[in-house]
Short mmCIF file of C-alpha atoms in Angstrom, two decimals:
data_model
loop_
_atom_site.label_atom_id
_atom_site.label_comp_id
_atom_site.label_asym_id
_atom_site.label_seq_id
_atom_site.Cartn_x
_atom_site.Cartn_y
_atom_site.Cartn_z
CA MET V 1 77.91 50.97 95.58
CA MET V 2 80.84 52.88 94.06
CA SER V 3 82.21 55.92 95.89
CA ASP V 4 83.58 59.01 94.17
CA LEU V 5 87.06 57.90 95.26
CA ASP V 6 86.96 54.58 93.40
CA GLY V 7 88.82 56.04 90.42
CA ILE V 8 91.57 57.53 92.59
CA ARG V 9 94.72 55.63 93.50
CA LEU V 10 97.78 56.69 95.46
CA THR V 11 101.24 55.14 95.70
CA THR V 12 104.30 56.45 97.54
CA LEU V 13 107.59 55.52 95.89
CA ASP V 14 110.61 54.36 97.87
CA ASN V 15 112.16 57.80 97.59
CA GLY V 16 109.07 59.47 99.11
CA LEU V 17 107.47 60.81 95.91
CA ARG V 18 103.68 60.55 96.03
CA VAL V 19 102.10 59.38 92.76
CA ALA V 20 98.34 59.82 92.44
CA SER V 21 95.88 59.25 89.62
CA ASP V 22 92.22 60.00 88.99
CA ALA V 23 90.90 57.77 86.20
CA MET V 24 88.38 59.22 83.75
CA PRO V 25 87.79 56.36 81.27
CA SER V 26 85.45 58.33 79.02
CA VAL V 27 88.10 60.84 77.87
CA GLU V 28 91.02 60.42 75.47
CA THR V 29 93.43 62.86 77.12
CA VAL V 30 95.44 63.08 80.32
CA SER V 31 96.60 66.00 82.44
CA LEU V 32 99.60 65.38 84.62
CA GLY V 33 101.95 67.46 86.64
CA VAL V 34 104.28 67.75 89.58
CA TRP V 35 103.31 70.04 92.44
CA ALA V 36 106.10 71.14 94.76
CA GLU V 37 105.51 72.28 98.32
CA ALA V 38 107.81 75.21 97.62
CA GLY V 39 106.83 78.78 96.86
CA THR V 40 107.42 82.37 97.87
CA ARG V 41 107.13 81.68 101.59
CA HIS V 42 110.06 79.27 101.35
CA GLU V 43 112.46 81.97 100.13
CA ARG V 44 115.04 83.92 102.12
CA PRO V 45 114.66 87.72 101.84
CA GLU V 46 117.79 88.11 99.72
CA VAL V 47 116.44 85.73 97.04
CA ASN V 48 112.80 86.81 96.98
CA GLY V 49 111.43 85.79 93.58
CA VAL V 50 113.75 82.79 93.13
CA ALA V 51 110.86 80.28 93.16
CA HIS V 52 109.19 82.08 90.26
CA LEU V 53 112.47 82.55 88.38
CA LEU V 54 113.17 78.82 88.80
CA GLU V 55 109.77 78.05 87.28
CA HIS V 56 110.85 80.03 84.20
CA MET V 57 114.32 78.54 84.04
CA ALA V 58 113.11 74.94 84.24
CA PHE V 59 111.98 75.23 80.61
CA LYS V 60 115.27 76.71 79.39
CA GLY V 61 117.25 73.56 78.83
CA THR V 62 118.38 70.33 80.45
CA GLU V 63 121.38 68.06 80.04
CA LYS V 64 119.69 66.34 77.07
CA ARG V 65 117.16 68.89 75.79
CA SER V 66 117.51 72.49 74.68
CA ALA V 67 114.75 74.99 75.43
CA ARG V 68 113.62 74.69 71.83
CA ALA V 69 113.61 70.89 71.98
CA ILE V 70 111.37 70.95 75.06
CA ALA V 71 108.83 73.11 73.23
CA GLU V 72 109.04 71.17 69.97
CA GLU V 73 108.71 67.71 71.54
CA ILE V 74 105.56 68.54 73.49
CA GLU V 75 103.94 70.41 70.59
CA ALA V 76 104.86 67.69 68.08
CA VAL V 77 102.21 65.52 69.75
CA GLY V 78 99.71 68.37 70.10
CA GLY V 79 100.24 68.76 73.83
CA HIS V 80 101.06 71.79 75.92
CA LEU V 81 103.30 72.41 78.91
CA ASN V 82 103.03 75.15 81.52
CA ALA V 83 103.80 76.11 85.10
CA TYR V 84 102.87 78.55 87.87
CA THR V 85 104.22 79.74 91.21
CA SER V 86 102.17 80.68 94.26
CA ARG V 87 103.07 81.60 97.80
CA GLU V 88 103.11 77.97 98.95
CA ASN V 89 103.45 75.84 95.79
CA THR V 90 105.01 75.62 92.36
CA ALA V 91 103.47 73.45 89.65
CA TYR V 92 104.74 72.04 86.35
CA TYR V 93 102.03 70.41 84.27
CA ALA V 94 101.13 69.12 80.83
CA LYS V 95 98.04 68.06 78.91
CA LEU V 96 98.38 65.47 76.14
CA LEU V 97 96.65 62.64 74.40
CA ALA V 98 96.65 59.63 76.72
CA GLU V 99 99.05 57.71 74.48
CA ASP V 100 101.67 60.45 74.94
CA LEU V 101 101.72 60.35 78.74
CA PRO V 102 105.25 58.79 78.82
CA LEU V 103 106.62 61.75 76.86
CA GLY V 104 104.98 64.33 79.10
CA LEU V 105 106.20 62.56 82.22
CA ASP V 106 109.73 62.27 80.86
CA ILE V 107 109.92 65.97 80.02
CA ILE V 108 108.64 67.05 83.44
CA ALA V 109 111.03 64.66 85.20
CA ASP V 110 113.88 65.94 83.04
CA ILE V 111 113.34 69.63 83.78
CA LEU V 112 112.96 68.99 87.52
CA GLN V 113 116.14 66.94 87.83
CA HIS V 114 118.50 67.87 85.01
CA SER V 115 118.05 71.57 84.25
CA VAL V 116 121.40 73.20 83.50
CA PHE V 117 120.64 76.87 84.32
CA ASP V 118 122.82 78.20 81.55
CA PRO V 119 124.05 81.74 82.43
CA GLU V 120 123.06 83.15 79.04
CA GLU V 121 119.56 81.68 79.31
CA LEU V 122 119.31 83.04 82.86
CA ALA V 123 120.27 86.52 81.69
CA ARG V 124 117.52 86.43 79.05
CA GLU V 125 114.93 85.05 81.46
CA ARG V 126 115.81 87.60 84.13
CA ALA V 127 115.00 90.26 81.52
CA VAL V 128 111.65 88.57 80.86
CA VAL V 129 110.78 88.46 84.56
CA LEU V 130 111.83 92.12 84.96
CA GLN V 131 109.35 92.97 82.21
CA GLU V 132 106.72 90.93 84.05
CA ILE V 133 107.42 92.89 87.24
CA GLY V 134 107.15 96.14 85.30
CA GLN V 135 103.87 95.06 83.75
CA ALA V 136 102.48 94.20 87.19
CA GLU V 137 103.51 97.59 88.54
CA ASP V 138 101.67 99.21 85.62
CA THR V 139 98.50 97.22 86.39
CA PRO V 140 96.98 98.77 89.53
CA ASP V 141 94.19 96.24 89.98
CA ASP V 142 96.90 93.56 90.02
CA ILE V 143 99.69 95.13 92.10
CA ILE V 144 97.26 96.31 94.80
CA PHE V 145 97.00 92.70 95.98
CA ASP V 146 100.76 92.50 96.49
CA ARG V 147 100.60 95.69 98.57
CA PHE V 148 97.71 94.23 100.55
CA GLN V 149 99.63 91.00 101.20
CA GLU V 150 102.77 92.89 102.26
CA THR V 151 100.73 95.02 104.67
CA ALA V 152 98.90 92.07 106.20
CA TYR V 153 102.13 90.08 106.66
CA PRO V 154 104.92 92.69 107.02
CA ASP V 155 108.56 91.59 106.96
CA GLN V 156 107.60 87.96 106.35
CA ALA V 157 108.24 85.59 103.48
CA ILE V 158 104.52 85.00 102.94
CA GLY V 159 104.01 88.74 102.55
CA ARG V 160 106.62 89.24 99.86
CA PRO V 161 105.70 89.39 96.14
CA VAL V 162 105.74 86.16 94.15
CA LEU V 163 107.58 87.88 91.29
CA GLY V 164 110.23 89.29 93.60
CA THR V 165 111.68 92.76 93.14
CA ALA V 166 113.58 94.20 90.19
CA ALA V 167 116.67 94.82 92.33
CA ILE V 168 116.89 91.21 93.50
CA ILE V 169 115.93 89.51 90.24
CA GLY V 170 118.34 91.69 88.28
CA GLU V 171 121.26 90.27 90.29
CA MET V 172 120.09 86.66 90.69
CA ALA V 173 122.92 84.22 89.94
CA PRO V 174 122.59 80.68 88.55
CA ALA V 175 123.86 79.25 91.86
CA ALA V 176 120.94 80.82 93.76
CA VAL V 177 118.39 79.19 91.44
CA ARG V 178 120.19 75.85 91.48
CA ASP V 179 120.55 75.86 95.28
CA TYR V 180 116.86 76.65 95.77
CA MET V 181 115.86 73.70 93.57
CA ARG V 182 118.23 71.32 95.36
CA SER V 183 117.08 72.34 98.82
CA HIS V 184 113.33 72.50 98.17
CA TYR V 185 112.50 70.02 95.41
CA SER V 186 113.03 66.87 97.44
CA ALA V 187 110.93 63.78 96.76
CA ASP V 188 108.98 64.07 100.02
CA ARG V 189 107.78 67.58 99.04
CA LEU V 190 106.59 66.65 95.55
CA VAL V 191 103.32 65.18 94.30
CA LEU V 192 102.92 63.69 90.83
CA ALA V 193 99.22 63.76 89.94
CA ALA V 194 97.46 62.70 86.75
CA ALA V 195 93.80 62.74 85.72
CA GLY V 196 92.12 61.45 82.61
CA LYS V 197 92.71 58.28 80.63
CA VAL V 198 95.51 56.95 82.83
CA ASP V 199 96.58 53.53 84.10
CA HIS V 200 97.88 53.95 87.65
CA ASP V 201 100.26 51.00 87.68
CA ARG V 202 101.90 52.17 84.45
CA LEU V 203 102.15 55.70 85.82
CA VAL V 204 103.89 54.43 88.95
CA ASP V 205 106.32 52.35 86.93
CA LEU V 206 107.17 55.26 84.65
CA ALA V 207 107.60 57.60 87.63
CA ALA V 208 109.88 55.19 89.49
CA HIS V 209 112.25 55.12 86.53
CA ALA V 210 111.98 58.80 85.60
CA PHE V 211 112.33 60.38 89.05
CA ASP V 212 115.46 58.54 90.14
CA THR V 213 117.76 61.43 91.12
CA LEU V 214 115.55 63.55 93.37
CA PRO V 215 116.90 64.55 96.79
CA ARG V 216 115.10 62.38 99.34
CA ARG V 217 114.25 64.84 102.08
CA CYS V 218 114.18 68.55 102.85
CA ASP V 219 114.31 69.63 106.48
CA GLU V 220 114.59 73.39 105.96
CA PRO V 221 112.18 75.11 108.41
CA VAL V 222 109.35 77.29 107.15
CA GLU V 223 108.73 80.65 108.77
CA GLU V 224 105.35 80.72 110.50
CA ALA V 225 102.86 83.23 109.17
CA SER V 226 101.83 85.97 111.58
CA TYR V 227 99.00 88.24 110.43
CA GLN V 228 99.48 91.83 111.60
CA GLY V 229 97.21 94.10 109.59
CA GLY V 230 97.85 97.76 108.88
CA GLU V 231 97.58 100.37 106.18
CA PHE V 232 99.17 101.10 102.79
CA ARG V 233 98.36 104.17 100.71
CA GLU V 234 99.99 105.32 97.48
CA GLU V 235 98.90 108.35 95.53
CA ARG V 236 98.94 107.75 91.76
CA ASP V 237 97.50 109.73 88.88
CA LEU V 238 94.83 107.19 87.96
CA GLU V 239 91.20 107.37 86.91
CA GLN V 240 90.19 104.97 89.67
CA ALA V 241 91.11 104.28 93.26
CA HIS V 242 91.92 100.60 93.78
CA ILE V 243 91.08 99.43 97.28
CA VAL V 244 91.47 96.17 99.19
CA LEU V 245 90.07 95.94 102.71
CA GLY V 246 90.62 92.70 104.57
CA PHE V 247 91.07 90.73 107.75
CA ALA V 248 92.79 87.64 109.11
CA GLY V 249 91.32 84.57 107.44
CA VAL V 250 91.57 80.86 108.20
CA ASP V 251 93.89 78.01 107.26
CA HIS V 252 92.86 75.00 105.18
CA LEU V 253 92.18 72.80 108.22
CA ASP V 254 90.26 75.35 110.27
CA PRO V 255 86.65 74.39 111.16
CA ASP V 256 85.58 77.74 109.69
CA TYR V 257 87.15 77.03 106.28
CA TYR V 258 83.86 76.15 104.59
CA PRO V 259 81.78 78.79 106.44
CA VAL V 260 84.29 81.44 105.32
CA SER V 261 84.11 80.16 101.73
CA VAL V 262 80.31 80.34 101.73
CA LEU V 263 80.42 83.74 103.42
CA SER V 264 82.74 85.13 100.74
CA THR V 265 80.41 83.89 98.01
CA LEU V 266 77.36 85.37 99.74
CA LEU V 267 79.04 88.71 100.37
CA GLY V 268 80.80 89.30 97.07
CA GLY V 269 80.94 86.17 94.95
CA GLY V 270 78.62 86.98 92.07
CA MET V 271 76.04 89.34 90.63
CA SER V 272 73.47 88.30 93.25
CA SER V 273 75.88 88.92 96.13
CA ARG V 274 75.25 91.64 98.69
CA LEU V 275 78.15 93.86 97.66
CA PHE V 276 77.40 93.67 93.94
CA GLN V 277 73.73 94.45 94.47
CA GLU V 278 74.15 97.20 97.06
CA VAL V 279 77.27 98.92 95.77
CA ARG V 280 77.18 98.43 92.01
CA GLU V 281 73.58 97.81 91.00
CA LYS V 282 71.71 100.10 93.41
CA ARG V 283 74.24 102.95 93.66
CA GLY V 284 76.58 102.61 90.70
CA LEU V 285 79.63 103.37 92.84
CA VAL V 286 81.96 100.83 91.24
CA TYR V 287 82.58 98.90 88.08
CA SER V 288 84.15 95.98 89.95
CA ILE V 289 83.69 94.75 93.50
CA TYR V 290 84.12 91.27 94.96
CA SER V 291 85.26 89.41 98.04
CA PHE V 292 87.86 86.65 98.32
CA ALA V 293 89.18 84.13 100.82
CA SER V 294 92.77 82.82 100.65
CA SER V 295 93.94 80.00 102.90
CA TYR V 296 97.43 78.82 103.77
CA ARG V 297 98.73 76.00 105.92
CA ASP V 298 98.85 78.27 108.98
CA GLY V 299 96.57 81.21 108.32
CA GLY V 300 94.72 83.07 105.64
CA LEU V 301 93.19 86.29 104.39
CA PHE V 302 89.64 87.45 103.80
CA GLY V 303 89.18 90.60 101.77
CA ILE V 304 87.13 92.85 99.53
CA TYR V 305 88.44 94.49 96.37
CA ALA V 306 86.79 97.55 94.82
CA GLY V 307 87.73 99.86 91.97
CA THR V 308 85.96 103.20 92.12
CA GLY V 309 86.17 106.77 90.84
CA GLU V 310 87.71 109.60 92.85
CA ASN V 311 84.30 111.17 93.45
CA GLU V 312 82.68 107.92 94.58
CA VAL V 313 85.29 106.67 97.02
CA ALA V 314 84.05 108.76 99.95
CA GLU V 315 80.61 107.11 99.75
CA LEU V 316 81.96 103.64 98.97
CA MET V 317 84.01 102.87 102.07
CA PRO V 318 81.30 103.64 104.68
CA LEU V 319 78.87 101.51 102.67
CA VAL V 320 81.28 98.55 102.52
CA CYS V 321 81.93 98.81 106.26
CA ASP V 322 78.19 98.92 106.94
CA GLU V 323 77.64 95.76 104.86
CA LEU V 324 80.36 93.98 106.84
CA VAL V 325 79.09 95.05 110.25
CA LYS V 326 75.48 94.04 109.65
CA LEU V 327 76.33 90.79 107.89
CA ALA V 328 76.27 88.44 110.88
CA ASP V 329 72.84 89.63 112.10
CA THR V 330 70.98 89.84 108.78
CA LEU V 331 71.67 86.51 107.08
CA GLU V 332 68.71 84.97 105.25
CA ASP V 333 68.15 81.31 104.43
CA GLU V 334 67.59 82.04 100.74
CA GLU V 335 70.94 83.78 100.18
CA VAL V 336 72.77 81.13 102.23
CA ALA V 337 71.26 78.41 100.04
CA ARG V 338 72.17 80.36 96.91
CA ALA V 339 75.81 80.75 98.02
CA ARG V 340 76.06 77.04 98.84
CA ALA V 341 74.62 76.19 95.43
CA GLN V 342 77.21 78.39 93.70
CA LEU V 343 80.07 76.59 95.45
CA ARG V 344 78.58 73.17 94.81
CA ALA V 345 78.02 73.90 91.12
CA GLY V 346 81.51 75.32 90.71
CA LEU V 347 83.01 72.20 92.23
CA LEU V 348 81.00 69.82 90.05
CA MET V 349 81.69 71.81 86.88
CA SER V 350 85.43 71.70 87.60
CA ARG V 351 85.22 67.92 87.72
CA GLU V 352 84.66 67.90 83.95
CA SER V 353 88.25 69.11 83.42
CA THR V 354 91.21 66.73 83.58
CA GLY V 355 93.45 69.65 84.49
CA SER V 356 91.26 70.73 87.39
CA ARG V 357 91.00 67.19 88.71
CA SER V 358 94.74 66.59 88.65
CA GLU V 359 95.36 69.88 90.45
CA GLN V 360 92.64 69.22 93.02
CA LEU V 361 94.12 65.81 93.75
CA ALA V 362 97.62 67.22 94.20
CA GLN V 363 96.41 70.04 96.44
CA GLN V 364 94.43 67.64 98.61
CA LEU V 365 97.46 65.45 99.16
CA MET V 366 99.59 68.44 100.13
CA VAL V 367 96.98 69.93 102.46
CA TYR V 368 95.19 66.92 103.94
CA GLY V 369 97.59 64.09 103.18
CA ARG V 370 94.80 62.15 101.45
CA PRO V 371 92.36 62.40 98.55
CA VAL V 372 89.07 64.04 99.50
CA GLY V 373 85.93 62.88 97.74
CA VAL V 374 83.43 65.20 96.11
CA ALA V 375 80.66 63.88 98.35
CA GLU V 376 82.66 64.83 101.44
CA ILE V 377 83.32 68.34 100.18
CA ILE V 378 79.68 68.89 99.19
CA GLY V 379 78.60 67.56 102.57
CA ARG V 380 80.76 70.14 104.32
CA ILE V 381 79.40 72.92 102.10
CA GLU V 382 75.79 71.88 102.67
CA ALA V 383 76.37 71.71 106.44
CA VAL V 384 77.09 75.46 106.57
CA ASP V 385 74.08 77.25 108.07
CA ARG V 386 73.29 80.75 109.29
CA THR V 387 74.76 80.07 112.74
CA ALA V 388 78.09 78.97 111.29
CA LEU V 389 78.17 81.95 108.93
CA ALA V 390 77.35 84.43 111.68
CA GLY V 391 80.14 83.03 113.82
CA ALA V 392 82.60 83.22 110.94
CA ALA V 393 81.61 86.81 110.15
CA ARG V 394 82.12 87.94 113.74
CA ARG V 395 85.45 86.12 113.90
CA LEU V 396 86.73 87.85 110.79
CA LEU V 397 85.75 91.31 111.97
CA ALA V 398 87.39 90.71 115.34
CA SER V 399 90.83 90.82 113.72
CA ALA V 400 92.76 93.97 112.92
CA PRO V 401 91.83 95.28 109.46
CA THR V 402 94.26 95.64 106.57
CA LEU V 403 93.74 98.44 104.06
CA ALA V 404 95.60 98.95 100.78
CA VAL V 405 94.73 101.90 98.52
CA LEU V 406 96.30 102.92 95.21
CA GLY V 407 95.32 105.89 93.03
CA PRO V 408 93.48 109.09 93.99
CA ILE V 409 93.30 108.54 97.76
CA ASP V 410 92.45 111.95 99.23
CA ARG V 411 88.84 111.02 99.94
CA VAL V 412 89.53 107.61 101.49
CA GLU V 413 88.75 107.93 105.17
CA PRO V 414 91.58 107.69 107.72
CA MET V 415 92.20 104.20 109.07
CA ALA V 416 91.08 105.21 112.57
CA ARG V 417 87.65 106.21 111.25
CA LEU V 418 87.32 102.97 109.28
CA ARG V 419 88.22 100.98 112.38
CA GLY V 420 85.48 102.85 114.23
CA ARG V 421 82.95 101.94 111.56
CA LEU V 422 83.95 98.26 111.80
CA ALA V 423 83.80 98.10 115.60
#
């Protein structure tokens, strides 16, 4: 009998680079990328935003390719190239026809080892990132999450914004970007993952030749995350108040990881969720409300976002607190089964995408050190019952709350009163 890991292969090169593939013989394309265990939490305070700026600069020219050549080469074969930065990772990835995998791999290897960080290109890209920061500041339902993160993890790398600040980015020198890449993009902290129509042995051979100048090891310590909780309020002349209320969550390896995921889905993960039904459908207090769970290697966050009018906010917050407090004692088998089904379906639907499968494989290697089969994940989801959910709910509420509010805030209750409602 074949397992769902039979199409997955993993090889570690002599320099420490992990090369993984997930074969999908029925498709004609391949998604591949390099995931670096380097993100915002690996930055010093004085260079906050350097990981994201580096992600931009990697496409701005290498020793053998100009920025234009990078774009033209990948698009000449109908492929596309992109990247993203998070608090713990940075990814550089491409999707192409399977026959063009060598080109995609060569370009990614080139930008990660031979970028030149031209001062003129850096000046232009700093301006682009400053516009991105300005756009985020002008988008309240976006920037509120940065304020929430900063309040939950004050004065810590993991609490700082991924984009950085305008003051720091505006002065960022090429040496700072170059030094960050050299000290954090070592072979042992990178994963090359591909999914689709891919031959693993050929991928390994190509990678061994392409990634030949990576630093071998990075021993720079990572600051431990320490959730604190607290309150942020900013009055702005907006039509809506944007609110995030949250608590200390769990890390990826915590036994409550899957119960918290199911709990988030049940509470605010769809139109059938408790918050959507009680707050939006029955009372019309919000246009948008949902819950979320974010996990890191040593902690996490669980929260609820709501956008509501100035006149509705006074009724909203007591209702949200009431839903949280009664959650552990009012769970029903039907809604638990529905939440598990949503997670299971989402996982299986994502398996139809080469991009999702390559990213899942890379993330699993960085978090667990091994590929994790779909059957194992579904088994853990299906094992979550009312007892596990009740325990997870009580655990979350036992932590100090974090509140972030932006907009018309006069009618948002004081933090002390909200704490009393959550007790």
